[in-house]
Each structure stands twice: as structure tokens, then as C-alpha cells.
Amino acid sequence: MQTHEIRERFLNHFVKQGHTEVPSASLILDDPNLLFVNAGMVPFKPYFLGEQTPSSSRATSIQKCVRTLDIEEVGITTRHNTFFQMAGNFSFGDYFKREVIRFAWDLLTNPVAEGGFGMDPDRLWPTVYRTDDEAARIWHEDIGVPEERIQRRGGEDNYWDMGVPGPGGPCSEIFYDRGPEYGVDGGPAADENRFIEIWNLVFMQDIRGDKSPKEGFEPVGELPQKNIDTGMGIERVACILQGVENVYETDLLAPVIQVAEHVTGSVYGRVENSVEDVRFRVIADHSRTALMLILDGVTPGNEGRGYILRRLLRRIIRSARLLGATGATMEKFMDTVRSTMTPSYPEITENWERIRAVAVGEETAFLKTLESGTRLFEDAAAKVKATGGTELGGDAAFVLHDTHGFPIDLTIEMASEAGLTVDKDGFDTRMAEQRARAKADSRAKKQVHADVSVYRSFVDNHPTVFLGYDTTDAEAHILGLVSGGQLVDRAPEGSEVEVILDRTPFYAESGGQMADRGTLTGPGGLAQVLDVQKTGRKVSLHRVNVTGGELAVGDTVAAHVDHAWRHAARQAHSGTHLIHAALRDVLGPTAVQAGSMNKPGYLRFDFTYGTQLTSDQLRRIQDISNEAVDTDYTVNTIETSLDEAKAMGAMALFGENYGSRVRVVEIGGPFSMELCGGIHVDHSSQVGPVTILGESSVGSGTRRIEAYTGMDSMRYLAGQNAVAGSLASRLKVTSEDLPERFAQISERLQAAEKRINQFRTAELTARVGDYVMQAVTVDGVRVVAARVADGIAGGDLRTIANDAKARFGSDEAVVVFASADPESGKVPFIAAVTDAAVARGLSAGEVVKAIGPLVGGRGGGKPSMAQGSGSDVSGIDAAVAAVRPHVESALSGAR
């Protein structure tokens, strides 16, 4: 049975049992506790936490999940994947243990012809929480499972919570017996390799405190209603129904391994569980995970989600290289994943070009890193051999890995080829320290879910009616006032509170558009609206400052949006859509929105793209945007279903979760069509001129355009024009001739600076003889150590140091010069040692290491020449004075 069919059978089974099918949420959700969605119940957390009321009391879904806690372990075992699909059925205060156990049993054991999976009932072993007599009785008396096949286990195995205070409960897991060839008898308590878990039924009834019942602590309370949360592993069930050994042999991952065999020349499974097999499995697992992450809008970066994606992609490339691949392989792997996953996720097809571009772009960049990393390794290896060593230090290997992205496996392989070993223990220690810091940061960022119960009754019973699409003024009633997380009846002058209205013209911050500003005027008070946010997606919270009198629950107020604010905000938001359309026209469909922010007169637009935009590309984007302004397109809004909107060609923002009804904003028909709940102008001409301020990087693979619209654009252009006019007047040219005039001035300045540098070098060279004459002799070695004139850069120091060194010819000599830069406060310094002195055991690198701390810096280099820089000018004299003692010490140690 193919994986796609397993998914369909699961959903059909529960839809027939009255469950509402819910599409998978994005892997990226706005949750402070999660980097990625890692369990099927995550999108339903607001219902379990009591923050929102579900539209249906029964739901079912196949949720995309990613877990990345132990990426290095992937492939070592065959049971775990970073990406997996979690099938689940959920009850929100509806059915409980008896029903959910029956639903699961029927699906697993019913014949294939009747829509089930057709599993042998005698191979299924349920486990229950140690004190859950009710679940054990249902399994035995209602389902008919013999008591000897029902095992009781402790909290670590059979209690579930989210890892933070919140809902939880005992659970019942279902295991499948794969047979004696996989291990010993005795059920899952005896061997979880033979008995593989396929389904977990969570009876969510408790509220856990700071300490989890998984660790033996009692719950702190009971949930107001009993809920059900289940998770069935699609991949594990596929193993069973397809009769294969592990997930890497199923229809989703086996094709990737086959392609990897073709492009590397290696063979999977030649030696069971070999290092090569692990690399094949890494390629298969990570290729699928990477594609799904890119699909949901993640781009490679150096932190957070982007770092995880980069790490996965680089492990693919690394593994393929170690298996024998010599060129680019990423597109082949990604294309294979596209073929296997598209039946379940058809949106892959429409986003394929973007996915391919991101993955291939990262591979291209990393292959260059491998080239540079190879050179760095060779330098490190040469230093080890020069000292007679045979082992590359763990610190050096860690720097190659952490700073330069050079994989440890390649370091070990290349060290072996060079006749060296690697201090793997030292490397592992540094990696463990890094992981400990990362885990500490992660724990510090985790937080208990905010208590939003104060808003629950409003979310359930009084959702705010939004009037802002049609008006900026409305009469409304105050339904609630919240101060310090508590409901209050009144808000006196000077207080800052949240006001809940029955209806509002104020736009709540969403989709990158900042909230409206304005006033609330009641019978006894006046308040300035500072911000508007939504809770539960249904209720607008107006954060206000009461500037006069007081507001009270029950008051009728005049809600007035600042017209100037709204107008300029609309211009910026519509301007964002124009720039998005123009950008895709210039760069193509792989440039996709990655975020935006609009406030009156100003916008910034983030998008995925691998390289910096040229000045010509920016000019074209600005021109196309302003052509749309000049064309005066009509701006239409259409409310329709999500499927119909996509059929119309409307673009959606990745990572955003849309409801069944969506709002499409259309500017000029096919010119721009996007899903958007924001407020826009009526005609594109109302945006006013669009002026792009610039473009920059905000992370690997993500760029940002900033721009002005409307009067802010006009004021900016007027200011630029005034500056240009003033400069033109002073230079006695027209504004149009300014670029040529500045080019001439720049050329003259560069020529003058070149002449000045030549004079300075000549002057310094002339003084070299004076420094050489001042040399002192230390045990036969001539030592020159001097502070030269301020403002001498490192390059000039090198010139005079080489000159001084050359004047000593074949003599043993050490030359050290230091200078001070009055503007930057930096202290460049350099050391040069003749070949004869090097033979005596002296090293320029050791000299700069010795004097560097005295000027608040450090340096390094070769035995014959080394340099560095410090930041403490006051230490120069001490550094110069320290050279002679260092030479004396080095010579005595070399005897």
C-alpha cells in the first residue's frame, strides 16, 4: 500500500466518523516554544489551552512535522526521521477513551476491502499508563485484547505533555509485533525494535505544573473538559504495510537512495549498517526535510530556522561527497523528492522553481566553502607537520567546522590522506560545549503560555465586527476593559488599558500593516488609541491611553481613525504590492515574499533571492512600480474560498495560515493579485510616487527593499533635489553634470593620495637606515624595536620592516615596528626575522604573540614575518621595550 493511499484511508476513516478534515498547517507557526511544528496536535493547541473555541468538536488531519534535536543521529538508526507525517484524530470535549480506542482498532484491523489497513489483530500490543485501569479494561473487555498483551508503563513512556505547564494526560500506545526475527518476545516493554510503536492515543485531561507527571509529579489540576489527541506515524505504518525493513525502504525514501547510488557510484546495503549506509540515509532524510522546509518559506541562514535548513543541506552535500560524488547533486535529489511527495502535497509543483533555486544556490555556495576549507585544512596540517606532530588538534577541527562550515567527516578523511589523525575527543568536547550553550538559550527562550483566559468569553461570544474597510468613523459600545491582565469596570485619566469594542473601524496589526491610530470619545472621557492587536483571531484589543475623564464598560464611544495616518498607511501597503509585482517581473518567480512591514509613508519588503540586486534591477523595479501608479489601475477586493483564490492565481504568503474564506486584493487584473486582509487605496495612482531607498541583505538568501510612498516620497525627493542643487551650485555645474564632476574629483583625489603615499614611503625608507643604526646586539642577534611615526598603516610597516630586514643581509636580526593611528585608535605592529635568526630558533610569529597583549591586541604569521593589531595606544612603548627580553628568553630556551 503506497504512502499516499495510507493517508487517504486514514482521513476517510475519520471523516466517516464525523470528523472535520483539517489541512496540514505550515511547518512554521507563531509559537514561542517551537522552531518548527513537531507534533500533529500543535495547530490545535489554542483549543486544548482554552484560548479559542473550535468550529467542530471532532477533527482529523495529516500534519507535516519536523524534529531536529538530534540531527547527527539521523541515519544511524532506521526508525527516526527529521521530517515525518503525523496522522491524528482529535476530540474537543466530545468523545473520550472508549470511542478513540475503538476508532483506532477498527482502522488498523478492518480488511483492506472495507477501508482498513488489514493488520493482524494478534500482532498488536497496547500499552497504558500504570494507573489507568479504565483504558486497560476497555482494551480487554471491549476490544478483546488478551490481558497478557496489555502492558502498563510509567510516565516516561505513557504520559504526554508539551514540555511546559499546560494540558497533558495519560496515553495508550499501540505497538506492532514485527516477528521473532527482529528481537525477543515479551512485548514493547521487552524490545521496542521488534515491537514498533505506530499510534499514540493521548487522553488529555490534566493540567501539569512546572514539574511533569512524566517525571512522577502530580498534575496541578483538571482541564475543564476531556479531550483526545492522537498521533499515528504515517512512515512507520508504511513500513509495515509495504513489508520493508525500515522507513528508508518505503516508497518515499528508497527512490532518493537509488539516485544517490547513481550519482556517487557507491552501493547501499553492501555492508549492513555501515558508515556508507548512514550517509545514504542522511541524503534521503535530509533531502525530503529540506524540500518541505523550503516549500513553507524557510531559506538558508546562520541562525534559527535558516541555520537548521543550511545544516541539513550541507549534510546532504557532505554525505554525497564522502560517498564519491564529484559534482553538483542537489537538483537530482530534490527532483526525486518532488516526484515522491507531490501526490500528497501538490503545492510542490507550483513552487518547484523556487525550491530548486534555493537548494541549488546553497549547494553552489557550499561547494566554494569546501574549496576554501580545503586550503585552510592544508595550512593547519602543514603547521602540525612542521612541528613534527601527527594529530590535528580538536580546536583546529572545531574552528574549521564552526567558523568555516567545514564538516568534521571531511576533516578526518583528509587528515588520514595526509598521514595525520584528528583529536576527535577534543572536537567532540567543543561541540558538546556549543550544544550545551544552544540548549541553555533554547530553555531560556521557552515560556509558559500567556494567560489569555480573560479574553475567552469575548472570543467565544463577542467577536469584534471590523468596519474599517468601509469607514474610519463608527459608534461602538465598550464590552470590556482589561488592565494588568484583569477585567476592570472603569479606566480613569492617565491609565493605559485594553478596550474591547463590539465593532471597530480600527485596523489591528496584521500582514505587515501597522495598526491604526486615532481616538475613542465617550460620554465621560477621551482616549488616544496607541495600538490594536487581535486575540484568538476574533477580538480586537485597543491599547489606549485615557487622556481625559474616564472610560467605563457599557459606554457608547465615537471611534475615530486618524485620517492622515490611514491614508498614508494605505499608500504604503498598496505600494508593497506594486513593488512585489515589479520585483517578480524583474527577477522572476523565484523571488518570493519573506515578510513585510508597512507604516504611513514607508515600507520594507523582504524576499528570497540569492544575490545582491544591481542598480539597474532596482531602477527597473522602481520604474515598473511607478508605471503602475501612472496607469491608475483600479484596486479590487474579492472575498472567496481559498481554493478559488489559488485558481485565480492569487499569491499567498508562506507560513501564513488562512481560513476557508480569504480576501484577494487585485491591482490592475493580472499585474498584482495577492491574498491580503490589509487596507488599500482605491486606485494605484493614490499610492503616489514610489521611491526605493535601497536594497540590503537580512540573512543568507533573504534580501530587503525599503521605499517611501506618497508625501514621504515627495519630501525625500525634494530633499535629494535640494542637496543636488546645492552641490551643483558650489561646483558651478548643472545637476545633470554632478556625476561626471564627482568622478573627476574622485580621480584627482586618488591620484593625490597615491602621490602622498609615495612620498610617505620614500620618507620612511629614508629613515630605515637610522633605525638599523640603533640596533642593539643580544647574544649575537641584532635587534631593532621602534615606535615609528603615527598614522603609518600596516602595509607601510611591512614595507619598511622588509627593507630593514634586507639591510642585515645574512646576519642574525629581529626587526619590530609599531605605530598608532590617531583617528581609529588602532595600533598596527609587525615583526620581521632574518633566515639566520630563524635558524637560531627565533620566530616573528612568537614575537607578535608576546607583544600583542601589551597593546590590547594579538597577531600571528610565519617565522620570518608576522603582524597584528591592537587597540591600546598607551601600551606601545611597553611593547617595544618587551622585544629585547623576549629575544633573550627565546635564545636561552633554544640552547
CSV table of N, CA and C in Angstrom, one decimal, residues 360-485:
chain,number,residue,atom,x,y,z
A,360,VAL,N,19.8,24.6,-4.9
A,360,VAL,CA,20.9,24.6,-5.7
A,360,VAL,C,21.9,25.7,-5.4
A,361,GLY,N,21.3,26.9,-5.0
A,361,GLY,CA,22.1,28.0,-4.7
A,361,GLY,C,22.9,27.8,-3.4
A,362,GLU,N,22.3,27.1,-2.4
A,362,GLU,CA,23.1,26.7,-1.2
A,362,GLU,C,24.2,25.7,-1.6
A,363,GLU,N,23.9,24.8,-2.5
A,363,GLU,CA,25.0,23.8,-2.8
A,363,GLU,C,26.1,24.5,-3.5
A,364,THR,N,25.8,25.4,-4.4
A,364,THR,CA,26.9,26.2,-5.1
A,364,THR,C,27.8,26.9,-4.1
A,365,ALA,N,27.1,27.6,-3.1
A,365,ALA,CA,27.9,28.3,-2.2
A,365,ALA,C,28.7,27.4,-1.3
A,366,PHE,N,28.2,26.3,-0.9
A,366,PHE,CA,28.9,25.4,0.0
A,366,PHE,C,30.0,24.7,-0.7
A,367,LEU,N,29.9,24.4,-2.0
A,367,LEU,CA,31.0,23.8,-2.7
A,367,LEU,C,32.2,24.7,-2.7
A,368,LYS,N,31.9,26.0,-2.8
A,368,LYS,CA,33.0,27.0,-2.7
A,368,LYS,C,33.6,27.0,-1.3
A,369,THR,N,32.7,26.8,-0.3
A,369,THR,CA,33.2,26.7,1.1
A,369,THR,C,34.2,25.5,1.2
A,370,LEU,N,33.8,24.4,0.6
A,370,LEU,CA,34.6,23.2,0.7
A,370,LEU,C,36.0,23.5,0.0
A,371,GLU,N,36.0,24.3,-1.0
A,371,GLU,CA,37.3,24.6,-1.7
A,371,GLU,C,38.2,25.4,-0.7
A,372,SER,N,37.6,26.5,-0.1
A,372,SER,CA,38.3,27.3,0.8
A,372,SER,C,38.7,26.6,2.0
A,373,GLY,N,37.8,25.7,2.5
A,373,GLY,CA,38.0,24.9,3.7
A,373,GLY,C,39.2,24.0,3.5
A,374,THR,N,39.3,23.4,2.3
A,374,THR,CA,40.4,22.6,1.9
A,374,THR,C,41.7,23.3,2.1
A,375,ARG,N,41.8,24.5,1.6
A,375,ARG,CA,43.0,25.3,1.7
A,375,ARG,C,43.3,25.6,3.2
A,376,LEU,N,42.3,25.9,4.0
A,376,LEU,CA,42.5,26.1,5.4
A,376,LEU,C,43.0,24.9,6.1
A,377,PHE,N,42.4,23.7,5.7
A,377,PHE,CA,42.9,22.5,6.3
A,377,PHE,C,44.4,22.2,6.0
A,378,GLU,N,44.7,22.5,4.7
A,378,GLU,CA,46.1,22.2,4.3
A,378,GLU,C,47.1,23.1,5.1
A,379,ASP,N,46.7,24.3,5.3
A,379,ASP,CA,47.5,25.2,6.2
A,379,ASP,C,47.7,24.6,7.6
A,380,ALA,N,46.6,24.2,8.2
A,380,ALA,CA,46.6,23.7,9.5
A,380,ALA,C,47.4,22.4,9.6
A,381,ALA,N,47.3,21.5,8.5
A,381,ALA,CA,48.0,20.3,8.5
A,381,ALA,C,49.5,20.5,8.4
A,382,ALA,N,49.8,21.5,7.6
A,382,ALA,CA,51.3,21.9,7.3
A,382,ALA,C,51.9,22.3,8.6
A,383,LYS,N,51.2,23.1,9.5
A,383,LYS,CA,51.7,23.6,10.7
A,383,LYS,C,52.0,22.4,11.7
A,384,VAL,N,51.0,21.4,11.7
A,384,VAL,CA,51.2,20.3,12.5
A,384,VAL,C,52.5,19.5,12.1
A,385,LYS,N,52.6,19.3,10.8
A,385,LYS,CA,53.8,18.5,10.3
A,385,LYS,C,55.1,19.3,10.6
A,386,ALA,N,55.0,20.6,10.5
A,386,ALA,CA,56.2,21.4,10.7
A,386,ALA,C,56.8,21.3,12.1
A,387,THR,N,55.9,21.0,13.0
A,387,THR,CA,56.4,20.8,14.4
A,387,THR,C,56.6,19.4,14.8
A,388,GLY,N,56.5,18.5,13.7
A,388,GLY,CA,56.7,17.1,14.0
A,388,GLY,C,55.5,16.3,14.6
A,389,GLY,N,54.4,17.0,14.6
A,389,GLY,CA,53.2,16.4,15.1
A,389,GLY,C,52.5,15.5,14.2
A,390,THR,N,51.6,14.6,14.7
A,390,THR,CA,50.9,13.7,13.9
A,390,THR,C,49.3,13.8,14.0
A,391,GLU,N,48.9,14.8,14.9
A,391,GLU,CA,47.5,14.9,15.2
A,391,GLU,C,47.0,16.3,15.0
A,392,LEU,N,46.0,16.6,14.2
A,392,LEU,CA,45.3,17.9,14.1
A,392,LEU,C,44.5,18.1,15.4
A,393,GLY,N,44.7,19.2,16.1
A,393,GLY,CA,44.0,19.5,17.3
A,393,GLY,C,42.5,19.6,17.2
A,394,GLY,N,41.8,19.3,18.3
A,394,GLY,CA,40.4,19.4,18.3
A,394,GLY,C,39.9,20.8,18.1
A,395,ASP,N,40.6,21.8,18.6
A,395,ASP,CA,40.3,23.2,18.5
A,395,ASP,C,40.3,23.6,17.0
A,396,ALA,N,41.4,23.2,16.3
A,396,ALA,CA,41.5,23.5,14.9
A,396,ALA,C,40.4,22.9,14.1
A,397,ALA,N,40.1,21.6,14.4
A,397,ALA,CA,39.0,20.9,13.7
A,397,ALA,C,37.7,21.6,13.9
A,398,PHE,N,37.5,22.1,15.2
A,398,PHE,CA,36.2,22.8,15.5
A,398,PHE,C,36.1,24.1,14.8
A,399,VAL,N,37.2,24.9,14.7
A,399,VAL,CA,37.2,26.2,14.0
A,399,VAL,C,36.9,25.9,12.5
A,400,LEU,N,37.4,24.9,11.9
A,400,LEU,CA,37.1,24.6,10.6
A,400,LEU,C,35.6,24.3,10.4
A,401,HIS,N,35.1,23.6,11.4
A,401,HIS,CA,33.7,23.2,11.3
A,401,HIS,C,32.7,24.4,11.6
A,402,ASP,N,33.0,25.1,12.7
A,402,ASP,CA,32.1,26.1,13.2
A,402,ASP,C,32.2,27.4,12.5
A,403,THR,N,33.4,27.8,12.2
A,403,THR,CA,33.6,29.1,11.6
A,403,THR,C,33.5,29.1,10.1
A,404,HIS,N,34.1,28.0,9.5
A,404,HIS,CA,34.1,27.9,8.1
A,404,HIS,C,33.2,26.9,7.5
A,405,GLY,N,32.4,26.2,8.3
A,405,GLY,CA,31.4,25.3,7.8
A,405,GLY,C,32.0,24.0,7.2
A,406,PHE,N,33.2,23.7,7.7
A,406,PHE,CA,33.9,22.5,7.1
A,406,PHE,C,33.5,21.3,7.9
A,407,PRO,N,32.9,20.3,7.3
A,407,PRO,CA,32.4,19.1,8.1
A,407,PRO,C,33.6,18.3,8.7
A,408,ILE,N,33.3,17.8,9.9
A,408,ILE,CA,34.3,17.0,10.6
A,408,ILE,C,34.7,15.7,9.9
A,409,ASP,N,33.7,15.1,9.2
A,409,ASP,CA,34.0,13.9,8.5
A,409,ASP,C,35.0,14.1,7.4
A,410,LEU,N,34.9,15.2,6.7
A,410,LEU,CA,35.8,15.5,5.6
A,410,LEU,C,37.2,15.8,6.2
A,411,THR,N,37.2,16.5,7.4
A,411,THR,CA,38.5,16.8,8.0
A,411,THR,C,39.2,15.5,8.4
A,412,ILE,N,38.5,14.6,9.0
A,412,ILE,CA,39.1,13.3,9.3
A,412,ILE,C,39.6,12.5,8.1
A,413,GLU,N,38.8,12.5,7.0
A,413,GLU,CA,39.2,11.8,5.8
A,413,GLU,C,40.4,12.5,5.2
A,414,MET,N,40.5,13.8,5.2
A,414,MET,CA,41.6,14.5,4.6
A,414,MET,C,42.9,14.3,5.5
A,415,ALA,N,42.7,14.3,6.8
A,415,ALA,CA,43.8,14.1,7.7
A,415,ALA,C,44.4,12.8,7.5
A,416,SER,N,43.6,11.8,7.3
A,416,SER,CA,44.1,10.4,7.0
A,416,SER,C,44.9,10.4,5.8
A,417,GLU,N,44.4,11.0,4.7
A,417,GLU,CA,45.2,11.1,3.5
A,417,GLU,C,46.5,11.8,3.6
A,418,ALA,N,46.6,12.7,4.6
A,418,ALA,CA,47.8,13.5,4.8
A,418,ALA,C,48.7,12.8,5.9
A,419,GLY,N,48.3,11.6,6.3
A,419,GLY,CA,49.1,10.9,7.3
A,419,GLY,C,48.9,11.4,8.7
A,420,LEU,N,47.8,12.1,9.0
A,420,LEU,CA,47.5,12.6,10.3
A,420,LEU,C,46.2,12.0,10.9
A,421,THR,N,46.1,12.2,12.2
A,421,THR,CA,44.8,11.8,12.8
A,421,THR,C,44.2,13.1,13.3
A,422,VAL,N,43.0,13.1,13.8
A,422,VAL,CA,42.3,14.3,14.4
A,422,VAL,C,41.9,14.0,15.8
A,423,ASP,N,42.1,15.0,16.6
A,423,ASP,CA,41.7,14.9,18.0
A,423,ASP,C,40.2,14.9,18.1
A,424,LYS,N,39.5,13.8,17.8
A,424,LYS,CA,38.1,13.8,17.8
A,424,LYS,C,37.5,14.0,19.1
A,425,ASP,N,38.1,13.6,20.2
A,425,ASP,CA,37.6,13.8,21.5
A,425,ASP,C,37.6,15.3,21.8
A,426,GLY,N,38.7,16.0,21.5
A,426,GLY,CA,38.7,17.4,21.7
A,426,GLY,C,37.7,18.2,20.9
A,427,PHE,N,37.5,17.7,19.6
A,427,PHE,CA,36.4,18.3,18.8
A,427,PHE,C,35.0,18.0,19.4
A,428,ASP,N,34.8,16.8,19.8
A,428,ASP,CA,33.5,16.5,20.4
A,428,ASP,C,33.3,17.3,21.7
A,429,THR,N,34.3,17.6,22.5
A,429,THR,CA,34.2,18.4,23.7
A,429,THR,C,33.7,19.8,23.3
A,430,ARG,N,34.3,20.4,22.3
A,430,ARG,CA,33.9,21.7,21.9
A,430,ARG,C,32.5,21.7,21.3
A,431,MET,N,32.1,20.7,20.6
A,431,MET,CA,30.8,20.6,20.0
A,431,MET,C,29.8,20.5,21.2
A,432,ALA,N,30.1,19.7,22.2
A,432,ALA,CA,29.2,19.5,23.3
A,432,ALA,C,29.0,20.8,24.1
A,433,GLU,N,30.1,21.6,24.2
A,433,GLU,CA,30.0,22.9,24.9
A,433,GLU,C,29.1,23.8,24.1
A,434,GLN,N,29.2,23.7,22.7
A,434,GLN,CA,28.4,24.6,21.9
A,434,GLN,C,26.9,24.2,22.0
A,435,ARG,N,26.6,22.8,22.0
A,435,ARG,CA,25.3,22.4,22.1
A,435,ARG,C,24.7,22.7,23.5
A,436,ALA,N,25.5,22.6,24.5
A,436,ALA,CA,25.0,23.0,25.9
A,436,ALA,C,24.6,24.5,25.9
A,437,ARG,N,25.4,25.3,25.3
A,437,ARG,CA,25.0,26.7,25.2
A,437,ARG,C,23.7,26.9,24.4
A,438,ALA,N,23.6,26.2,23.3
A,438,ALA,CA,22.4,26.3,22.5
A,438,ALA,C,21.2,25.8,23.2
A,439,LYS,N,21.3,24.7,24.0
A,439,LYS,CA,20.1,24.2,24.7
A,439,LYS,C,19.8,25.2,25.9
A,440,ALA,N,20.8,25.8,26.5
A,440,ALA,CA,20.5,26.7,27.5
A,440,ALA,C,19.8,27.9,27.0
A,441,ASP,N,20.2,28.4,25.8
A,441,ASP,CA,19.5,29.5,25.1
A,441,ASP,C,18.1,29.1,24.8
A,442,SER,N,17.9,27.9,24.3
A,442,SER,CA,16.5,27.4,24.0
A,442,SER,C,15.6,27.4,25.2
A,443,ARG,N,16.2,26.8,26.3
A,443,ARG,CA,15.4,26.8,27.5
A,443,ARG,C,15.0,28.2,28.0
A,444,ALA,N,16.0,29.1,27.9
A,444,ALA,CA,15.7,30.4,28.3
A,444,ALA,C,14.6,31.1,27.5
A,445,LYS,N,14.6,30.7,26.2
A,445,LYS,CA,13.5,31.3,25.4
A,445,LYS,C,12.2,30.7,25.6
A,446,LYS,N,12.1,29.4,26.1
A,446,LYS,CA,10.8,28.8,26.3
A,446,LYS,C,10.0,29.6,27.3
A,447,GLN,N,8.8,29.6,27.2
A,447,GLN,CA,7.9,30.4,28.1
A,447,GLN,C,6.6,29.6,28.3
A,448,VAL,N,6.0,29.9,29.4
A,448,VAL,CA,4.7,29.3,29.7
A,448,VAL,C,3.7,30.1,28.8
A,449,HIS,N,2.7,29.4,28.4
A,449,HIS,CA,1.7,30.1,27.5
A,449,HIS,C,1.0,31.2,28.3
A,450,ALA,N,1.0,32.4,27.7
A,450,ALA,CA,0.3,33.6,28.3
A,450,ALA,C,-1.1,33.2,28.7
A,451,ASP,N,-1.5,33.8,29.8
A,451,ASP,CA,-2.9,33.6,30.3
A,451,ASP,C,-3.8,34.5,29.5
A,452,VAL,N,-4.5,33.9,28.6
A,452,VAL,CA,-5.5,34.7,27.8
A,452,VAL,C,-6.9,34.4,28.1
A,453,SER,N,-7.1,33.7,29.3
A,453,SER,CA,-8.4,33.3,29.6
A,453,SER,C,-9.3,34.5,29.9
A,454,VAL,N,-8.7,35.7,30.2
A,454,VAL,CA,-9.5,36.9,30.5
A,454,VAL,C,-10.3,37.3,29.2
A,455,TYR,N,-9.8,36.9,28.0
A,455,TYR,CA,-10.4,37.2,26.8
A,455,TYR,C,-11.4,36.1,26.2
A,456,ARG,N,-11.4,35.0,26.9
A,456,ARG,CA,-12.1,33.8,26.3
A,456,ARG,C,-13.5,34.1,26.0
A,457,SER,N,-14.3,34.7,27.0
A,457,SER,CA,-15.7,34.9,26.8
A,457,SER,C,-16.0,35.8,25.6
A,458,PHE,N,-15.0,36.8,25.4
A,458,PHE,CA,-15.2,37.7,24.2
A,458,PHE,C,-15.0,37.0,22.9
A,459,VAL,N,-13.9,36.1,22.9
A,459,VAL,CA,-13.6,35.4,21.7
A,459,VAL,C,-14.7,34.5,21.3
A,460,ASP,N,-15.3,33.8,22.4
A,460,ASP,CA,-16.4,32.9,22.1
A,460,ASP,C,-17.7,33.5,21.7
A,461,ASN,N,-18.0,34.6,22.4
A,461,ASN,CA,-19.4,35.2,22.4
A,461,ASN,C,-19.5,36.6,21.7
A,462,HIS,N,-18.4,37.3,21.6
A,462,HIS,CA,-18.5,38.7,21.1
A,462,HIS,C,-17.3,39.0,20.2
A,463,PRO,N,-17.1,38.3,19.1
A,463,PRO,CA,-16.1,38.7,18.2
A,463,PRO,C,-16.3,40.1,17.6
A,464,THR,N,-15.2,40.8,17.5
A,464,THR,CA,-15.3,42.2,17.1
A,464,THR,C,-15.7,42.3,15.6
A,465,VAL,N,-16.7,43.1,15.3
A,465,VAL,CA,-17.1,43.4,13.9
A,465,VAL,C,-16.2,44.5,13.3
A,466,PHE,N,-15.4,44.2,12.3
A,466,PHE,CA,-14.5,45.1,11.7
A,466,PHE,C,-15.2,45.9,10.6
A,467,LEU,N,-15.2,47.3,10.8
A,467,LEU,CA,-15.8,48.2,9.8
A,467,LEU,C,-14.8,49.0,9.0
A,468,GLY,N,-13.5,48.7,9.2
A,468,GLY,CA,-12.5,49.6,8.7
A,468,GLY,C,-12.3,49.6,7.2
A,469,TYR,N,-12.8,48.5,6.5
A,469,TYR,CA,-12.7,48.5,5.0
A,469,TYR,C,-13.6,49.6,4.4
A,470,ASP,N,-14.7,50.0,5.1
A,470,ASP,CA,-15.6,51.0,4.5
A,470,ASP,C,-15.6,52.3,5.2
A,471,THR,N,-15.1,52.5,6.4
A,471,THR,CA,-15.2,53.7,7.1
A,471,THR,C,-14.1,53.9,8.1
A,472,THR,N,-13.8,55.1,8.5
A,472,THR,CA,-12.9,55.4,9.6
A,472,THR,C,-13.5,56.0,10.8
A,473,ASP,N,-14.8,56.1,10.8
A,473,ASP,CA,-15.6,56.6,12.0
A,473,ASP,C,-16.8,55.7,12.3
A,474,ALA,N,-17.0,55.4,13.5
A,474,ALA,CA,-18.1,54.5,13.9
A,474,ALA,C,-18.5,54.7,15.3
A,475,GLU,N,-19.7,54.4,15.6
A,475,GLU,CA,-20.2,54.4,17.0
A,475,GLU,C,-20.1,53.0,17.5
A,476,ALA,N,-19.5,52.8,18.7
A,476,ALA,CA,-19.3,51.4,19.3
A,476,ALA,C,-19.6,51.4,20.8
A,477,HIS,N,-19.8,50.2,21.3
A,477,HIS,CA,-20.0,50.0,22.7
A,477,HIS,C,-18.8,49.4,23.3
A,478,ILE,N,-18.4,49.8,24.5
A,478,ILE,CA,-17.3,49.2,25.2
A,478,ILE,C,-17.9,47.9,25.9
A,479,LEU,N,-17.3,46.8,25.5
A,479,LEU,CA,-17.8,45.5,26.1
A,479,LEU,C,-16.9,45.1,27.3
A,480,GLY,N,-15.6,45.5,27.2
A,480,GLY,CA,-14.7,45.2,28.3
A,480,GLY,C,-13.5,46.1,28.4
A,481,LEU,N,-13.0,46.2,29.6
A,481,LEU,CA,-11.7,46.9,29.8
A,481,LEU,C,-10.8,45.9,30.5
A,482,VAL,N,-9.5,45.9,30.1
A,482,VAL,CA,-8.5,45.0,30.7
A,482,VAL,C,-7.3,45.8,31.1
A,483,SER,N,-7.0,45.7,32.4
A,483,SER,CA,-5.8,46.4,32.9
A,483,SER,C,-5.0,45.4,33.7
A,484,GLY,N,-3.7,45.3,33.3
A,484,GLY,CA,-2.8,44.4,34.0
A,484,GLY,C,-3.3,42.9,34.0
A,485,GLY,N,-3.9,42.5,32.9
A,485,GLY,CA,-4.4,41.2,32.8
A,485,GLY,C,-5.7,40.9,33.5
